[in-house]
Amino acid sequence: MVSISTSLKPTGSRCALRSQGRLPPAACFPENLLEDNKPLGMTDLCRWRVVYTKSRQEKALAADLAAKRISHYLPIIPRETFSRGRRLLSFVPAFPGYLFLLSDLEQRLVALETNRVVRTLEVADACQAQLFDDLKQLSRLIADGAPMTVEERILAGQRVRVKRGSLAGCEGIVTSRRGGTRLIVVVNCLQQGVSVEIDDFMLEPI
């Protein structure tokens, strides 16, 4: 399960990223893959799979798949680090080692032939629609530009829906941490996630 938390208030960091044009680049092919009610090109033979990549090969694999016009999504988030007193901004995979592939069996083999893949994880028929919805919510959170924290361990909490703002309609788990409220949007098949800070008045129980 992957979870994402994000603040709905336009924080200084988010505004700075937007003003500098430094929001994460979309590693998604085609660009509108997650915009429709049903993924472009999805058929009974074309289905979502989770790809487990070799170390630090996520971006290279995404580039290879885009060049071969194979549908995929690699969530990318910004990360700030400090080196010799300087603040550096880089863009890294939200879930290191994982890429989401929408393919038929032949395209799956093409991905394996890149020599960047350890294995592919099949997603059950009953979970295909849920994974698509999870990825759409994840994509919205990243596009919103809110500072996010990767959550490798998902704790129990109340399920909620965002009532207003740019993330209206997103669903997830709410938890308290360090005196603040965080929304965790979950990608269920990975059991991981990211979280963002949010005002509790923006939420309603479901």
PDB file of C-alpha atoms in Angstrom:
ATOM      1  CA  MET A   1       0.000   0.000   0.000  1.00  0.00           C
ATOM      2  CA  VAL A   2       1.412   3.352  -0.939  1.00  0.00           C
ATOM      3  CA  SER A   3       0.239   6.427   0.888  1.00  0.00           C
ATOM      4  CA  ILE A   4       0.683  10.114   0.180  1.00  0.00           C
ATOM      5  CA  SER A   5       0.051  13.043   2.479  1.00  0.00           C
ATOM      6  CA  THR A   6      -0.225  16.657   1.365  1.00  0.00           C
ATOM      7  CA  SER A   7      -1.034  20.087   2.733  1.00  0.00           C
ATOM      8  CA  LEU A   8      -3.899  21.866   1.066  1.00  0.00           C
ATOM      9  CA  LYS A   9      -2.647  25.318   2.030  1.00  0.00           C
ATOM     10  CA  PRO A  10      -0.282  26.825  -0.580  1.00  0.00           C
ATOM     11  CA  THR A  11       2.860  26.815   1.560  1.00  0.00           C
ATOM     12  CA  GLY A  12       5.919  28.890   0.842  1.00  0.00           C
ATOM     13  CA  SER A  13       7.823  25.887  -0.474  1.00  0.00           C
ATOM     14  CA  ARG A  14       5.043  25.004  -2.875  1.00  0.00           C
ATOM     15  CA  CYS A  15       4.669  28.579  -4.127  1.00  0.00           C
ATOM     16  CA  ALA A  16       8.427  28.810  -4.615  1.00  0.00           C
ATOM     17  CA  LEU A  17       8.480  25.613  -6.653  1.00  0.00           C
ATOM     18  CA  ARG A  18       5.619  26.840  -8.820  1.00  0.00           C
ATOM     19  CA  SER A  19       7.119  30.287  -9.379  1.00  0.00           C
ATOM     20  CA  GLN A  20      10.448  28.767 -10.383  1.00  0.00           C
ATOM     21  CA  GLY A  21       8.807  26.210 -12.676  1.00  0.00           C
ATOM     22  CA  ARG A  22      10.398  23.460 -10.570  1.00  0.00           C
ATOM     23  CA  LEU A  23       7.504  21.116  -9.940  1.00  0.00           C
ATOM     24  CA  PRO A  24       8.326  17.443 -10.592  1.00  0.00           C
ATOM     25  CA  PRO A  25       8.453  16.435 -14.255  1.00  0.00           C
ATOM     26  CA  ALA A  26       5.794  13.938 -15.258  1.00  0.00           C
ATOM     27  CA  ALA A  27       7.209  10.496 -16.003  1.00  0.00           C
ATOM     28  CA  CYS A  28       4.020   9.340 -17.631  1.00  0.00           C
ATOM     29  CA  PHE A  29       3.280   8.017 -21.108  1.00  0.00           C
ATOM     30  CA  PRO A  30       1.046   9.059 -22.669  1.00  0.00           C
ATOM     31  CA  GLU A  31       0.694  12.350 -20.789  1.00  0.00           C
ATOM     32  CA  ASN A  32      -3.074  11.883 -20.413  1.00  0.00           C
ATOM     33  CA  LEU A  33      -2.778   8.283 -19.185  1.00  0.00           C
ATOM     34  CA  LEU A  34      -4.362   9.078 -15.821  1.00  0.00           C
ATOM     35  CA  GLU A  35      -6.894  11.683 -16.950  1.00  0.00           C
ATOM     36  CA  ASP A  36      -9.664   9.451 -18.281  1.00  0.00           C
ATOM     37  CA  ASN A  37     -12.141   7.233 -16.468  1.00  0.00           C
ATOM     38  CA  LYS A  38     -10.438   4.327 -18.183  1.00  0.00           C
ATOM     39  CA  PRO A  39      -6.750   4.384 -19.118  1.00  0.00           C
ATOM     40  CA  LEU A  40      -6.046   5.045 -22.765  1.00  0.00           C
ATOM     41  CA  GLY A  41      -5.461   1.742 -24.542  1.00  0.00           C
ATOM     42  CA  MET A  42      -6.693  -0.417 -21.658  1.00  0.00           C
ATOM     43  CA  THR A  43      -8.376  -3.608 -22.874  1.00  0.00           C
ATOM     44  CA  ASP A  44      -8.929  -7.108 -21.552  1.00  0.00           C
ATOM     45  CA  LEU A  45      -5.409  -7.953 -22.780  1.00  0.00           C
ATOM     46  CA  CYS A  46      -3.803  -4.680 -21.667  1.00  0.00           C
ATOM     47  CA  ARG A  47      -3.602  -4.438 -17.880  1.00  0.00           C
ATOM     48  CA  TRP A  48      -1.759  -2.747 -15.033  1.00  0.00           C
ATOM     49  CA  ARG A  49       1.380  -4.389 -13.691  1.00  0.00           C
ATOM     50  CA  VAL A  50       3.879  -3.255 -11.057  1.00  0.00           C
ATOM     51  CA  VAL A  51       7.478  -3.365 -12.272  1.00  0.00           C
ATOM     52  CA  TYR A  52      10.273  -3.881  -9.742  1.00  0.00           C
ATOM     53  CA  THR A  53      13.397  -2.327 -11.276  1.00  0.00           C
ATOM     54  CA  LYS A  54      17.095  -2.735 -10.734  1.00  0.00           C
ATOM     55  CA  SER A  55      18.683  -0.169  -8.423  1.00  0.00           C
ATOM     56  CA  ARG A  56      18.368   3.423  -9.713  1.00  0.00           C
ATOM     57  CA  GLN A  57      16.971   2.291 -13.065  1.00  0.00           C
ATOM     58  CA  GLU A  58      13.458   3.726 -12.700  1.00  0.00           C
ATOM     59  CA  LYS A  59      13.991   6.858 -14.810  1.00  0.00           C
ATOM     60  CA  ALA A  60      16.022   5.056 -17.462  1.00  0.00           C
ATOM     61  CA  LEU A  61      13.304   2.405 -17.755  1.00  0.00           C
ATOM     62  CA  ALA A  62      10.626   5.099 -18.070  1.00  0.00           C
ATOM     63  CA  ALA A  63      12.621   6.720 -20.887  1.00  0.00           C
ATOM     64  CA  ASP A  64      13.010   3.362 -22.658  1.00  0.00           C
ATOM     65  CA  LEU A  65       9.276   2.635 -22.385  1.00  0.00           C
ATOM     66  CA  ALA A  66       8.326   6.101 -23.651  1.00  0.00           C
ATOM     67  CA  ALA A  67      10.640   5.639 -26.649  1.00  0.00           C
ATOM     68  CA  LYS A  68       8.837   2.377 -27.411  1.00  0.00           C
ATOM     69  CA  ARG A  69       5.437   4.038 -26.781  1.00  0.00           C
ATOM     70  CA  ILE A  70       4.491   1.680 -23.966  1.00  0.00           C
ATOM     71  CA  SER A  71       2.097   3.141 -21.383  1.00  0.00           C
ATOM     72  CA  HIS A  72       3.514   3.625 -17.882  1.00  0.00           C
ATOM     73  CA  TYR A  73       3.562   5.893 -14.846  1.00  0.00           C
ATOM     74  CA  LEU A  74       6.566   6.688 -12.650  1.00  0.00           C
ATOM     75  CA  PRO A  75       5.608   9.019  -9.758  1.00  0.00           C
ATOM     76  CA  ILE A  76       8.358  11.636  -9.316  1.00  0.00           C
ATOM     77  CA  ILE A  77       8.605  13.994  -6.326  1.00  0.00           C
ATOM     78  CA  PRO A  78      11.025  16.816  -5.395  1.00  0.00           C
ATOM     79  CA  ARG A  79      13.682  16.271  -2.721  1.00  0.00           C
ATOM     80  CA  GLU A  80      15.829  18.963  -1.132  1.00  0.00           C
ATOM     81  CA  THR A  81      19.335  18.151   0.088  1.00  0.00           C
ATOM     82  CA  PHE A  82      22.240  20.228   1.371  1.00  0.00           C
ATOM     83  CA  SER A  83      25.820  19.984   0.142  1.00  0.00           C
ATOM     84  CA  ARG A  84      28.648  22.267   1.281  1.00  0.00           C
ATOM     85  CA  GLY A  85      26.128  24.763   2.611  1.00  0.00           C
ATOM     86  CA  ARG A  86      24.099  24.868  -0.603  1.00  0.00           C
ATOM     87  CA  ARG A  87      20.498  23.763  -0.949  1.00  0.00           C
ATOM     88  CA  LEU A  88      19.999  21.395  -3.876  1.00  0.00           C
ATOM     89  CA  LEU A  89      16.699  20.321  -5.416  1.00  0.00           C
ATOM     90  CA  SER A  90      16.396  17.015  -7.232  1.00  0.00           C
ATOM     91  CA  PHE A  91      13.495  14.925  -8.504  1.00  0.00           C
ATOM     92  CA  VAL A  92      13.365  11.318  -7.369  1.00  0.00           C
ATOM     93  CA  PRO A  93      10.947   8.378  -7.641  1.00  0.00           C
ATOM     94  CA  ALA A  94       8.287   8.484  -4.914  1.00  0.00           C
ATOM     95  CA  PHE A  95       8.627   4.728  -4.497  1.00  0.00           C
ATOM     96  CA  PRO A  96      12.205   3.698  -5.274  1.00  0.00           C
ATOM     97  CA  GLY A  97      12.391   0.555  -7.346  1.00  0.00           C
ATOM     98  CA  TYR A  98       8.807   0.638  -8.608  1.00  0.00           C
ATOM     99  CA  LEU A  99       7.162   1.696 -11.870  1.00  0.00           C
ATOM    100  CA  PHE A 100       3.553   1.135 -12.934  1.00  0.00           C
ATOM    101  CA  LEU A 101       3.160  -0.464 -16.353  1.00  0.00           C
ATOM    102  CA  LEU A 102       0.000  -0.660 -18.495  1.00  0.00           C
ATOM    103  CA  SER A 103       0.774  -3.344 -21.050  1.00  0.00           C
ATOM    104  CA  ASP A 104      -0.159  -6.510 -22.835  1.00  0.00           C
ATOM    105  CA  LEU A 105       2.042  -9.610 -22.591  1.00  0.00           C
ATOM    106  CA  GLU A 106       4.180  -8.642 -25.592  1.00  0.00           C
ATOM    107  CA  GLN A 107       4.880  -5.178 -24.159  1.00  0.00           C
ATOM    108  CA  ARG A 108       5.712  -6.760 -20.801  1.00  0.00           C
ATOM    109  CA  LEU A 109       8.401  -8.805 -22.557  1.00  0.00           C
ATOM    110  CA  VAL A 110       9.754  -5.654 -24.202  1.00  0.00           C
ATOM    111  CA  ALA A 111      10.100  -4.098 -20.738  1.00  0.00           C
ATOM    112  CA  LEU A 112      11.940  -7.173 -19.463  1.00  0.00           C
ATOM    113  CA  GLU A 113      14.310  -7.045 -22.452  1.00  0.00           C
ATOM    114  CA  THR A 114      15.570  -3.586 -21.412  1.00  0.00           C
ATOM    115  CA  ASN A 115      17.694  -5.365 -18.768  1.00  0.00           C
ATOM    116  CA  ARG A 116      16.508  -2.797 -16.214  1.00  0.00           C
ATOM    117  CA  VAL A 117      13.794  -4.968 -14.638  1.00  0.00           C
ATOM    118  CA  VAL A 118      14.116  -7.501 -11.817  1.00  0.00           C
ATOM    119  CA  ARG A 119      10.554  -8.784 -12.147  1.00  0.00           C
ATOM    120  CA  THR A 120       6.987  -7.736 -12.818  1.00  0.00           C
ATOM    121  CA  LEU A 121       4.239  -8.123 -10.220  1.00  0.00           C
ATOM    122  CA  GLU A 122       0.799  -9.039 -11.531  1.00  0.00           C
ATOM    123  CA  VAL A 123      -2.187  -7.048 -10.259  1.00  0.00           C
ATOM    124  CA  ALA A 124      -5.358  -9.093  -9.780  1.00  0.00           C
ATOM    125  CA  ASP A 125      -8.368  -8.378 -11.975  1.00  0.00           C
ATOM    126  CA  ALA A 126     -10.343  -7.250  -8.932  1.00  0.00           C
ATOM    127  CA  CYS A 127      -7.623  -4.687  -8.076  1.00  0.00           C
ATOM    128  CA  GLN A 128      -7.110  -3.146 -11.539  1.00  0.00           C
ATOM    129  CA  ALA A 129      -9.689  -0.366 -11.096  1.00  0.00           C
ATOM    130  CA  GLN A 130      -8.518   0.374  -7.539  1.00  0.00           C
ATOM    131  CA  LEU A 131      -4.906   0.744  -8.662  1.00  0.00           C
ATOM    132  CA  PHE A 132      -5.944   3.116 -11.451  1.00  0.00           C
ATOM    133  CA  ASP A 133      -7.901   5.263  -8.949  1.00  0.00           C
ATOM    134  CA  ASP A 134      -4.958   5.228  -6.504  1.00  0.00           C
ATOM    135  CA  LEU A 135      -2.555   6.384  -9.217  1.00  0.00           C
ATOM    136  CA  LYS A 136      -4.911   9.167 -10.299  1.00  0.00           C
ATOM    137  CA  GLN A 137      -5.040  10.490  -6.721  1.00  0.00           C
ATOM    138  CA  LEU A 138      -1.273  10.217  -6.406  1.00  0.00           C
ATOM    139  CA  SER A 139      -0.838  12.135  -9.648  1.00  0.00           C
ATOM    140  CA  ARG A 140      -3.173  14.901  -8.395  1.00  0.00           C
ATOM    141  CA  LEU A 141      -1.203  15.279  -5.167  1.00  0.00           C
ATOM    142  CA  ILE A 142       2.101  15.550  -7.000  1.00  0.00           C
ATOM    143  CA  ALA A 143       0.676  18.037  -9.516  1.00  0.00           C
ATOM    144  CA  ASP A 144      -0.686  20.147  -6.643  1.00  0.00           C
ATOM    145  CA  GLY A 145       2.886  20.815  -5.557  1.00  0.00           C
ATOM    146  CA  ALA A 146       2.358  20.195  -1.840  1.00  0.00           C
ATOM    147  CA  PRO A 147       5.394  19.082   0.187  1.00  0.00           C
ATOM    148  CA  MET A 148       5.119  15.322   0.584  1.00  0.00           C
ATOM    149  CA  THR A 149       6.599  12.722   2.888  1.00  0.00           C
ATOM    150  CA  VAL A 150       7.112   9.140   1.760  1.00  0.00           C
ATOM    151  CA  GLU A 151       5.321   6.751   4.133  1.00  0.00           C
ATOM    152  CA  GLU A 152       6.831   3.279   4.192  1.00  0.00           C
ATOM    153  CA  ARG A 153       4.605   2.086   7.012  1.00  0.00           C
ATOM    154  CA  ILE A 154       0.869   2.736   6.906  1.00  0.00           C
ATOM    155  CA  LEU A 155      -0.819   3.023  10.300  1.00  0.00           C
ATOM    156  CA  ALA A 156      -4.512   2.507  10.973  1.00  0.00           C
ATOM    157  CA  GLY A 157      -6.656   5.636  10.902  1.00  0.00           C
ATOM    158  CA  GLN A 158     -10.034   7.065   9.921  1.00  0.00           C
ATOM    159  CA  ARG A 159     -10.862   7.104   6.222  1.00  0.00           C
ATOM    160  CA  VAL A 160     -11.752  10.591   4.990  1.00  0.00           C
ATOM    161  CA  ARG A 161     -12.519  12.552   1.839  1.00  0.00           C
ATOM    162  CA  VAL A 162     -11.289  16.058   1.003  1.00  0.00           C
ATOM    163  CA  LYS A 163     -14.327  18.378   0.785  1.00  0.00           C
ATOM    164  CA  ARG A 164     -12.853  21.441  -0.900  1.00  0.00           C
ATOM    165  CA  GLY A 165      -9.771  22.934  -2.473  1.00  0.00           C
ATOM    166  CA  SER A 166      -7.544  21.660  -5.263  1.00  0.00           C
ATOM    167  CA  LEU A 167      -7.657  18.096  -3.897  1.00  0.00           C
ATOM    168  CA  ALA A 168     -11.437  17.910  -3.474  1.00  0.00           C
ATOM    169  CA  GLY A 169     -12.637  14.322  -3.879  1.00  0.00           C
ATOM    170  CA  CYS A 170      -9.340  12.681  -2.877  1.00  0.00           C
ATOM    171  CA  GLU A 171      -9.743   9.932  -0.296  1.00  0.00           C
ATOM    172  CA  GLY A 172      -7.282   8.560   2.223  1.00  0.00           C
ATOM    173  CA  ILE A 173      -6.415   7.968   5.857  1.00  0.00           C
ATOM    174  CA  VAL A 174      -6.040  10.792   8.352  1.00  0.00           C
ATOM    175  CA  THR A 175      -3.509  10.668  11.170  1.00  0.00           C
ATOM    176  CA  SER A 176      -2.037  13.088  13.705  1.00  0.00           C
ATOM    177  CA  ARG A 177       1.679  13.665  13.936  1.00  0.00           C
ATOM    178  CA  ARG A 178       3.684  16.324  15.780  1.00  0.00           C
ATOM    179  CA  GLY A 179       0.505  18.260  16.526  1.00  0.00           C
ATOM    180  CA  GLY A 180      -0.579  18.401  12.877  1.00  0.00           C
ATOM    181  CA  THR A 181      -3.045  16.502  10.716  1.00  0.00           C
ATOM    182  CA  ARG A 182      -1.741  14.544   7.751  1.00  0.00           C
ATOM    183  CA  LEU A 183      -3.662  12.989   4.891  1.00  0.00           C
ATOM    184  CA  ILE A 184      -2.323   9.678   3.630  1.00  0.00           C
ATOM    185  CA  VAL A 185      -3.495   8.657   0.168  1.00  0.00           C
ATOM    186  CA  VAL A 186      -2.852   4.961  -0.282  1.00  0.00           C
ATOM    187  CA  VAL A 187      -1.697   2.947  -3.297  1.00  0.00           C
ATOM    188  CA  ASN A 188      -2.942  -0.329  -1.925  1.00  0.00           C
ATOM    189  CA  CYS A 189      -0.927  -2.812  -3.972  1.00  0.00           C
ATOM    190  CA  LEU A 190       2.445  -1.504  -2.672  1.00  0.00           C
ATOM    191  CA  GLN A 191       1.640  -1.083   1.020  1.00  0.00           C
ATOM    192  CA  GLN A 192       3.653   2.171   0.952  1.00  0.00           C
ATOM    193  CA  GLY A 193       2.758   5.817   0.512  1.00  0.00           C
ATOM    194  CA  VAL A 194       3.362   9.538   0.936  1.00  0.00           C
ATOM    195  CA  SER A 195       1.689  12.026   3.260  1.00  0.00           C
ATOM    196  CA  VAL A 196       0.903  15.748   3.305  1.00  0.00           C
ATOM    197  CA  GLU A 197      -0.218  18.161   5.996  1.00  0.00           C
ATOM    198  CA  ILE A 198      -3.831  19.299   5.777  1.00  0.00           C
ATOM    199  CA  ASP A 199      -6.367  21.336   7.760  1.00  0.00           C
ATOM    200  CA  ASP A 200      -8.884  19.021   9.391  1.00  0.00           C
ATOM    201  CA  PHE A 201     -11.825  21.267   8.465  1.00  0.00           C
ATOM    202  CA  MET A 202     -11.178  20.318   4.828  1.00  0.00           C
ATOM    203  CA  LEU A 203     -12.037  16.689   5.547  1.00  0.00           C
ATOM    204  CA  GLU A 204     -15.196  14.647   6.006  1.00  0.00           C
ATOM    205  CA  PRO A 205     -15.468  11.030   7.235  1.00  0.00           C
ATOM    206  CA  ILE A 206     -16.482   8.286   4.762  1.00  0.00           C
TER     207      ILE A 206
END
